[in-house]
Amino acid sequence: MGSVTPRFGRRGAAIGAGVGTGAVGLGVGVGLGIGWFYSSVLLDTRRAQVFPERVVAVDTAVDAAVDADTVTLRRSRLTAQPGIWGLRWSGGLARVGPILDGDATTVVRRLDGGEVPPAGARAVIDAGPFDPDPSARGLRFHEVSVAMPLGASPAWLVPADGPDWLVLVHGRGGARREALRILPALHATGLTTLTITYRNDEGAPAAPDGRHHLGDTEWQDVAAGVRFARERGARRIALHGWSMGAALIGAFLDRSPDAAGIAAVVFDAPLVDWRETLRQQARNRRLPGRLAGVASAVTSRRIGIDFDRFDLRTHPPAVRPPTLLVHTDIDTAVPVGPSRDLAALAPGLGWPMHYLEVAGAEHTGAWNADPEVYEQAVTGFLAAHLAPDGLSGDLARWGP
């Protein structure tokens, strides 16, 4: 028999059209639902700790014939990173050093300090290997209160002999202890450091709507930190921001009258473009890239943010101090591409910028991968741009 073409009357055609429209409507509804969920995750201020890694074994020099205390971890992309990291489990934190041995399924790392993890524990690799405050790095500090638009917020003030200050700003979901890695090197240069908290942090006021605003309002808290330093006699002020902390600094430089006179900026794994970051996060969650656009549109409606203003390549800040931009090459949280682009575009934007890319480490892991290189880069750059008589000697390489 030949093929038979079904014949539908008007009622059948209406049913077919209705089914098609319903399917489209369902698809749109699902997309909006996922976009709303993704937006909610982005704006959520709660911090949920997860422990994806496994401690396989622990050997100590006391009870094993080894040259150093070691911990054996199940091999993963994160446990196999080079350098110095925190190993956090429920109730404890160890500092793990270089990889000493391993095979296809495990890595053996040196235990460099902190507590000894129990074998079998679930753990997480943490970019912050020190707890709980600057005393863990042998630094004298004051817990101070900074007057911010929503109320008083705690900060660590580490005084030093010099007249210049550095204000440090952590990223989304992070905490002040991010700064503990670099504080001793900064203190040794004579810089007084102020490591701030901002709205929705532990001990700081909550945003009125209980949400992150992704830098669109939090930059005002950076301005408060700068005012705190100026009111206490800071001669020159520089800023250092990790991840979304860099986005806060970018918004501050664009919108605040307090940005005038900022001497230098350090961006570590900066969030140069929110939309690119949302696309990366969608890929991480195995979501279609177009849903990142839905999520950004939903987020814009919910908190009023203009994501165009958070693309530093096309909307550089009004104030553009000399900037050291540091990023790692395998960052899966905040993509390195926009940082590379910004560094290449910077001369045409009238933005003095030096770019340092560090190999082999994840998000904000440049210090962890090579502390010596990172500390020399940051302290050398800041010394050059905070020096009262301009550049001289080896510091000239950090010029614009």
Coordinates of C-alpha atoms in Angstrom, one line a residue:
M1 CA 0.0 0.0 0.0
G2 CA 1.1 3.5 -0.6
S3 CA 1.4 6.0 2.2
V4 CA -1.7 7.6 3.6
T5 CA -1.7 11.2 4.6
P6 CA -4.0 11.8 7.6
R7 CA -6.7 14.3 7.1
F8 CA -7.6 16.5 10.0
G9 CA -10.7 18.6 10.2
R10 CA -10.7 22.1 11.8
R11 CA -11.2 20.5 15.3
G12 CA -8.1 18.3 14.7
A13 CA -6.0 21.2 13.5
A14 CA -7.0 23.2 16.6
I15 CA -6.0 20.3 18.8
G16 CA -2.7 20.0 17.1
A17 CA -2.0 23.7 17.4
G18 CA -2.9 23.6 21.0
V19 CA -0.6 20.8 21.7
G20 CA 2.3 22.6 19.9
T21 CA 1.6 25.8 21.8
G22 CA 1.4 23.9 25.0
A23 CA 4.7 22.3 24.4
V24 CA 6.3 25.6 23.6
G25 CA 4.7 27.1 26.7
L26 CA 6.0 24.2 28.8
G27 CA 9.5 24.6 27.5
V28 CA 9.5 28.4 28.2
G29 CA 8.1 27.7 31.7
V30 CA 10.8 25.1 32.4
G31 CA 13.4 27.5 31.2
L32 CA 12.1 30.3 33.4
G33 CA 11.9 27.9 36.3
I34 CA 15.5 26.9 36.0
G35 CA 16.5 30.5 35.5
W36 CA 14.7 31.5 38.7
F37 CA 16.3 28.6 40.6
Y38 CA 19.8 29.5 39.3
S39 CA 19.2 33.1 40.2
S40 CA 18.1 32.1 43.7
V41 CA 21.3 30.1 44.1
L42 CA 23.3 33.2 43.0
L43 CA 21.6 35.5 45.4
D44 CA 21.5 33.1 48.4
T45 CA 23.6 34.4 51.3
R46 CA 23.7 31.0 53.1
R47 CA 27.0 29.2 53.2
A48 CA 26.7 25.4 52.8
Q49 CA 29.9 23.4 53.4
V50 CA 30.4 20.3 51.3
F51 CA 33.1 17.7 51.7
P52 CA 33.7 16.0 48.3
E53 CA 37.2 14.6 49.0
R54 CA 38.2 11.5 51.0
V55 CA 41.1 11.1 53.4
V56 CA 42.5 7.6 52.6
A57 CA 45.3 7.4 55.2
V58 CA 47.5 9.4 57.5
D59 CA 51.2 8.6 58.3
T60 CA 53.0 10.5 61.0
A61 CA 56.7 10.5 61.8
V62 CA 55.8 9.3 65.3
D63 CA 54.2 6.0 64.2
A64 CA 55.6 5.4 60.7
A65 CA 59.1 5.3 59.1
V66 CA 58.6 8.3 57.0
D67 CA 60.6 11.6 56.6
A68 CA 57.6 13.8 57.1
D69 CA 53.9 13.6 58.2
T70 CA 51.8 12.8 55.2
V71 CA 48.2 12.4 54.2
T72 CA 46.9 10.2 51.4
L73 CA 43.9 11.6 49.6
R74 CA 41.7 10.2 46.9
R75 CA 42.9 11.7 43.6
S76 CA 40.8 14.4 42.1
R77 CA 41.3 17.5 40.1
L78 CA 41.5 19.5 43.3
T79 CA 43.6 17.2 45.5
A80 CA 46.2 17.0 42.7
Q81 CA 46.8 20.8 42.5
P82 CA 50.3 21.9 43.1
G83 CA 51.3 24.0 46.1
I84 CA 50.0 24.6 49.6
W85 CA 46.3 24.2 50.5
G86 CA 44.0 23.9 53.4
L87 CA 42.4 20.5 54.0
R88 CA 39.2 21.1 55.9
W89 CA 36.8 18.5 57.4
S90 CA 34.0 18.7 59.9
G91 CA 35.8 20.0 63.0
G92 CA 39.3 20.5 61.7
L93 CA 41.8 22.2 59.3
A94 CA 45.2 21.0 58.2
R95 CA 47.7 22.6 55.9
V96 CA 48.9 20.3 53.2
G97 CA 52.0 20.9 51.1
P98 CA 53.6 19.5 48.0
I99 CA 52.6 16.2 46.4
L100 CA 55.2 13.6 47.4
D101 CA 53.8 10.4 45.8
G102 CA 50.7 8.9 44.4
D103 CA 49.2 6.7 41.8
A104 CA 46.1 6.7 39.5
T105 CA 43.7 6.9 42.4
T106 CA 45.5 8.6 45.2
V107 CA 47.9 11.5 46.0
V108 CA 50.2 11.7 49.0
R109 CA 50.8 15.2 50.3
R110 CA 53.0 16.5 53.1
L111 CA 51.2 17.6 56.2
D112 CA 52.7 21.1 56.9
G113 CA 50.6 22.1 60.0
G114 CA 47.3 22.4 61.7
E115 CA 45.4 19.4 62.9
V116 CA 45.9 15.8 61.8
P117 CA 42.9 14.6 59.8
P118 CA 41.3 11.3 60.7
A119 CA 41.6 8.5 58.2
G120 CA 38.3 8.0 56.3
A121 CA 37.2 11.6 56.9
R122 CA 35.3 13.5 54.2
A123 CA 37.1 16.7 53.4
V124 CA 37.4 19.7 51.1
I125 CA 40.4 21.4 49.6
D126 CA 40.4 24.9 50.9
A127 CA 42.3 27.9 49.4
G128 CA 42.5 29.3 52.9
P129 CA 45.0 27.1 54.9
F130 CA 45.0 29.2 58.0
D131 CA 42.5 29.8 60.8
P132 CA 41.0 31.7 62.5
D133 CA 42.5 35.2 62.4
P134 CA 45.9 37.1 61.9
S135 CA 47.2 35.6 65.1
A136 CA 47.5 32.3 63.2
R137 CA 50.2 34.0 61.1
G138 CA 52.0 35.5 64.1
L139 CA 50.6 39.0 63.6
R140 CA 49.3 41.4 66.2
F141 CA 45.9 42.7 65.2
H142 CA 42.9 44.6 66.4
E143 CA 39.3 43.6 65.8
V144 CA 37.8 46.9 64.8
S145 CA 34.3 48.1 63.9
V146 CA 33.8 49.9 60.6
A147 CA 30.8 52.2 60.2
M148 CA 29.1 51.0 57.0
P149 CA 25.8 52.2 55.4
L150 CA 23.8 49.3 57.0
G151 CA 25.6 49.4 60.4
A152 CA 28.8 48.5 62.1
S153 CA 30.8 45.6 60.5
P154 CA 33.9 43.9 61.9
A155 CA 37.3 44.1 60.3
W156 CA 40.9 43.1 61.1
L157 CA 43.3 45.9 61.5
V158 CA 47.0 44.8 61.4
P159 CA 49.1 47.9 62.2
A160 CA 52.5 48.4 60.6
D161 CA 55.3 51.0 60.7
G162 CA 54.6 52.7 57.4
P163 CA 52.0 55.4 56.6
D164 CA 50.2 53.5 53.8
W165 CA 47.2 51.2 54.0
L166 CA 45.8 48.3 52.1
V167 CA 42.1 47.5 52.3
L168 CA 41.4 43.8 51.5
V169 CA 38.1 42.5 50.2
H170 CA 37.1 38.8 50.0
G171 CA 34.8 37.2 47.4
R172 CA 31.3 35.9 47.4
G173 CA 30.8 33.0 49.8
G174 CA 34.3 33.7 51.2
A175 CA 35.5 35.2 54.4
R176 CA 38.2 37.4 55.8
R177 CA 40.5 34.5 56.3
E178 CA 41.2 34.5 52.5
A179 CA 43.6 37.4 53.3
L180 CA 45.6 35.4 55.9
R181 CA 47.7 33.9 53.1
I182 CA 49.2 37.3 52.1
L183 CA 49.1 39.3 55.3
P184 CA 52.6 38.5 56.7
A185 CA 54.2 39.5 53.4
L186 CA 52.3 42.7 53.3
H187 CA 53.1 43.5 57.0
A188 CA 56.8 43.0 56.3
T189 CA 56.7 45.8 53.8
G190 CA 55.3 48.3 56.4
L191 CA 51.8 48.3 55.1
T192 CA 48.9 48.6 57.5
T193 CA 46.2 46.3 56.4
L194 CA 42.4 46.5 56.9
T195 CA 40.6 43.3 56.0
I196 CA 36.9 44.2 55.9
T197 CA 33.6 42.3 56.0
Y198 CA 30.6 43.6 54.1
R199 CA 26.8 43.1 54.2
N200 CA 25.6 39.6 54.7
D201 CA 28.9 38.4 56.1
E202 CA 29.1 36.8 59.5
G203 CA 29.0 39.6 62.1
A204 CA 28.0 42.2 59.5
P205 CA 24.5 43.6 58.9
A206 CA 22.2 41.7 56.5
A207 CA 21.0 43.3 53.3
P208 CA 17.4 44.5 53.8
D209 CA 16.1 41.9 51.3
G210 CA 18.5 39.2 52.6
R211 CA 20.2 38.7 49.2
H212 CA 23.6 39.2 47.7
H213 CA 23.5 42.1 45.2
L214 CA 26.7 40.9 43.4
G215 CA 28.6 44.2 44.0
D216 CA 25.8 46.5 43.0
T217 CA 25.3 47.7 46.6
E218 CA 28.2 46.1 48.4
W219 CA 30.7 48.5 46.9
Q220 CA 29.4 51.1 49.4
D221 CA 31.0 49.0 52.2
V222 CA 34.4 49.2 50.4
A223 CA 34.0 52.9 50.4
A224 CA 33.4 52.8 54.2
G225 CA 36.6 50.9 54.6
V226 CA 38.5 53.5 52.6
R227 CA 37.0 56.3 54.7
F228 CA 38.0 54.4 57.9
A229 CA 41.6 54.3 56.7
R230 CA 41.7 58.0 55.6
E231 CA 40.2 59.1 58.9
R232 CA 43.0 57.4 60.7
G233 CA 45.7 59.1 58.8
A234 CA 46.5 56.8 55.9
R235 CA 48.8 58.6 53.5
R236 CA 48.2 56.4 50.5
I237 CA 45.6 53.7 50.1
A238 CA 45.6 50.6 47.9
L239 CA 42.9 47.9 47.4
H240 CA 43.2 44.1 47.1
G241 CA 40.1 42.1 46.0
W242 CA 39.5 38.4 45.4
S243 CA 36.9 37.2 42.9
M244 CA 33.6 39.1 43.5
G245 CA 35.6 41.3 45.9
A246 CA 37.3 42.7 42.8
A247 CA 33.9 43.4 41.3
L248 CA 33.1 45.4 44.4
I249 CA 36.3 47.3 44.0
G250 CA 35.5 48.0 40.3
A251 CA 32.1 49.3 41.2
F252 CA 33.6 51.4 44.0
L253 CA 36.2 52.9 41.5
D254 CA 33.3 53.8 39.1
R255 CA 30.8 55.2 41.5
S256 CA 32.3 56.5 44.7
P257 CA 33.8 60.0 45.3
D258 CA 36.1 58.2 47.8
A259 CA 37.9 56.5 44.9
A260 CA 39.8 59.6 44.0
G261 CA 43.4 59.2 45.1
I262 CA 43.4 55.4 45.3
A263 CA 47.1 54.6 44.6
A264 CA 47.0 51.0 43.4
V265 CA 44.7 47.9 43.0
V266 CA 45.4 44.2 43.1
F267 CA 42.8 42.0 41.4
D268 CA 43.0 38.2 42.2
A269 CA 40.9 36.0 40.0
P270 CA 38.6 39.0 39.4
L271 CA 35.1 38.8 38.2
V272 CA 35.6 40.9 35.1
D273 CA 32.3 40.1 33.5
W274 CA 29.3 38.7 35.4
R275 CA 27.6 37.3 32.3
E276 CA 30.7 35.3 31.3
T277 CA 30.9 34.0 34.8
L278 CA 27.3 33.0 34.8
R279 CA 27.8 31.1 31.5
Q280 CA 30.8 29.3 33.1
Q281 CA 28.7 28.4 36.1
A282 CA 26.0 27.1 33.9
R283 CA 28.5 24.8 32.1
N284 CA 29.7 23.6 35.5
R285 CA 26.1 22.6 36.3
R286 CA 25.7 21.0 32.8
L287 CA 23.0 23.5 31.9
P288 CA 22.5 24.9 28.4
G289 CA 24.4 28.2 28.0
R290 CA 21.2 30.1 27.0
L291 CA 19.8 29.5 30.5
A292 CA 22.6 31.7 31.9
G293 CA 21.0 34.5 29.9
V294 CA 17.6 33.7 31.4
A295 CA 19.2 33.6 34.9
S296 CA 20.9 37.0 34.4
A297 CA 17.6 38.5 33.1
V298 CA 15.7 37.1 36.1
T299 CA 18.4 38.4 38.5
S300 CA 18.3 41.8 37.0
R301 CA 14.6 42.0 37.6
R302 CA 14.9 40.7 41.1
I303 CA 17.7 43.0 42.4
G304 CA 17.9 45.8 39.8
I305 CA 21.5 45.1 38.8
D306 CA 22.7 46.3 35.4
F307 CA 25.1 43.6 34.3
D308 CA 26.5 45.8 31.5
R309 CA 28.1 47.9 34.2
F310 CA 29.9 44.8 35.5
D311 CA 31.8 44.1 32.3
L312 CA 35.1 46.0 32.9
R313 CA 36.2 45.5 29.3
T314 CA 33.4 47.6 27.9
H315 CA 32.6 49.7 31.0
P316 CA 35.9 50.4 32.7
P317 CA 35.6 52.3 36.0
A318 CA 35.8 56.1 36.1
V319 CA 38.9 55.9 38.3
R320 CA 41.6 53.6 36.9
P321 CA 44.6 53.3 39.2
P322 CA 47.6 51.1 38.4
T323 CA 46.4 47.6 38.7
L324 CA 48.0 44.2 39.1
L325 CA 45.7 41.5 37.7
V326 CA 46.4 37.9 38.8
H327 CA 44.5 34.9 37.5
T328 CA 45.1 31.1 37.3
D329 CA 44.9 29.4 34.0
I330 CA 42.4 26.6 34.9
D331 CA 39.9 28.6 36.9
T332 CA 36.5 26.9 36.5
A333 CA 34.6 29.3 38.8
V334 CA 35.5 32.6 37.3
P335 CA 36.9 32.2 33.7
V336 CA 40.3 33.5 32.9
G337 CA 39.4 34.7 29.4
P338 CA 37.9 38.0 30.5
S339 CA 41.0 38.8 32.6
R340 CA 43.2 38.1 29.6
D341 CA 41.0 40.3 27.4
L342 CA 41.0 43.1 30.0
A343 CA 44.8 43.0 30.3
A344 CA 45.1 43.2 26.5
L345 CA 42.6 46.1 26.3
A346 CA 43.9 48.1 29.2
P347 CA 46.4 50.3 27.4
G348 CA 43.6 51.5 25.1
L349 CA 41.4 52.1 28.1
G350 CA 44.0 54.4 29.8
W351 CA 44.3 51.8 32.6
P352 CA 47.9 51.0 33.7
M353 CA 47.8 47.3 34.2
H354 CA 50.3 44.4 34.8
Y355 CA 49.0 40.8 34.2
L356 CA 50.3 37.7 36.0
E357 CA 49.0 34.3 35.1
V358 CA 49.7 31.3 37.3
A359 CA 49.6 27.8 36.0
G360 CA 47.8 24.7 37.4
A361 CA 45.6 26.0 40.2
E362 CA 41.9 26.6 40.7
H363 CA 39.9 29.7 41.6
T364 CA 41.9 32.2 43.8
G365 CA 44.7 29.6 44.0
A366 CA 47.5 31.7 42.7
W367 CA 49.1 32.2 46.1
N368 CA 48.6 28.5 46.9
A369 CA 50.3 27.3 43.7
D370 CA 53.4 29.4 44.3
P371 CA 53.4 31.6 47.4
E372 CA 56.9 33.1 46.7
V373 CA 56.0 34.2 43.2
Y374 CA 52.7 35.6 44.3
E375 CA 54.0 37.5 47.3
Q376 CA 56.9 39.0 45.3
A377 CA 54.6 40.1 42.6
V378 CA 52.1 41.8 45.0
T379 CA 54.5 43.4 47.4
G380 CA 56.8 44.6 44.5
F381 CA 53.9 46.1 42.7
L382 CA 52.5 47.8 45.8
A383 CA 55.9 49.1 46.8
A384 CA 56.4 50.7 43.4
H385 CA 53.1 52.5 43.4
L386 CA 53.0 53.5 47.0
A387 CA 56.6 54.7 47.0
P388 CA 56.7 58.5 47.8
D389 CA 59.3 59.3 45.2
G390 CA 58.1 57.3 42.4
L391 CA 59.8 54.3 40.8
S392 CA 63.4 53.4 41.2
G393 CA 65.7 50.5 40.7
D394 CA 64.1 47.0 40.3
L395 CA 60.7 48.5 41.1
A396 CA 60.5 50.1 37.7
R397 CA 59.3 46.8 36.1
W398 CA 56.0 47.3 37.9
G399 CA 55.3 50.6 36.2
P400 CA 52.4 51.0 33.8

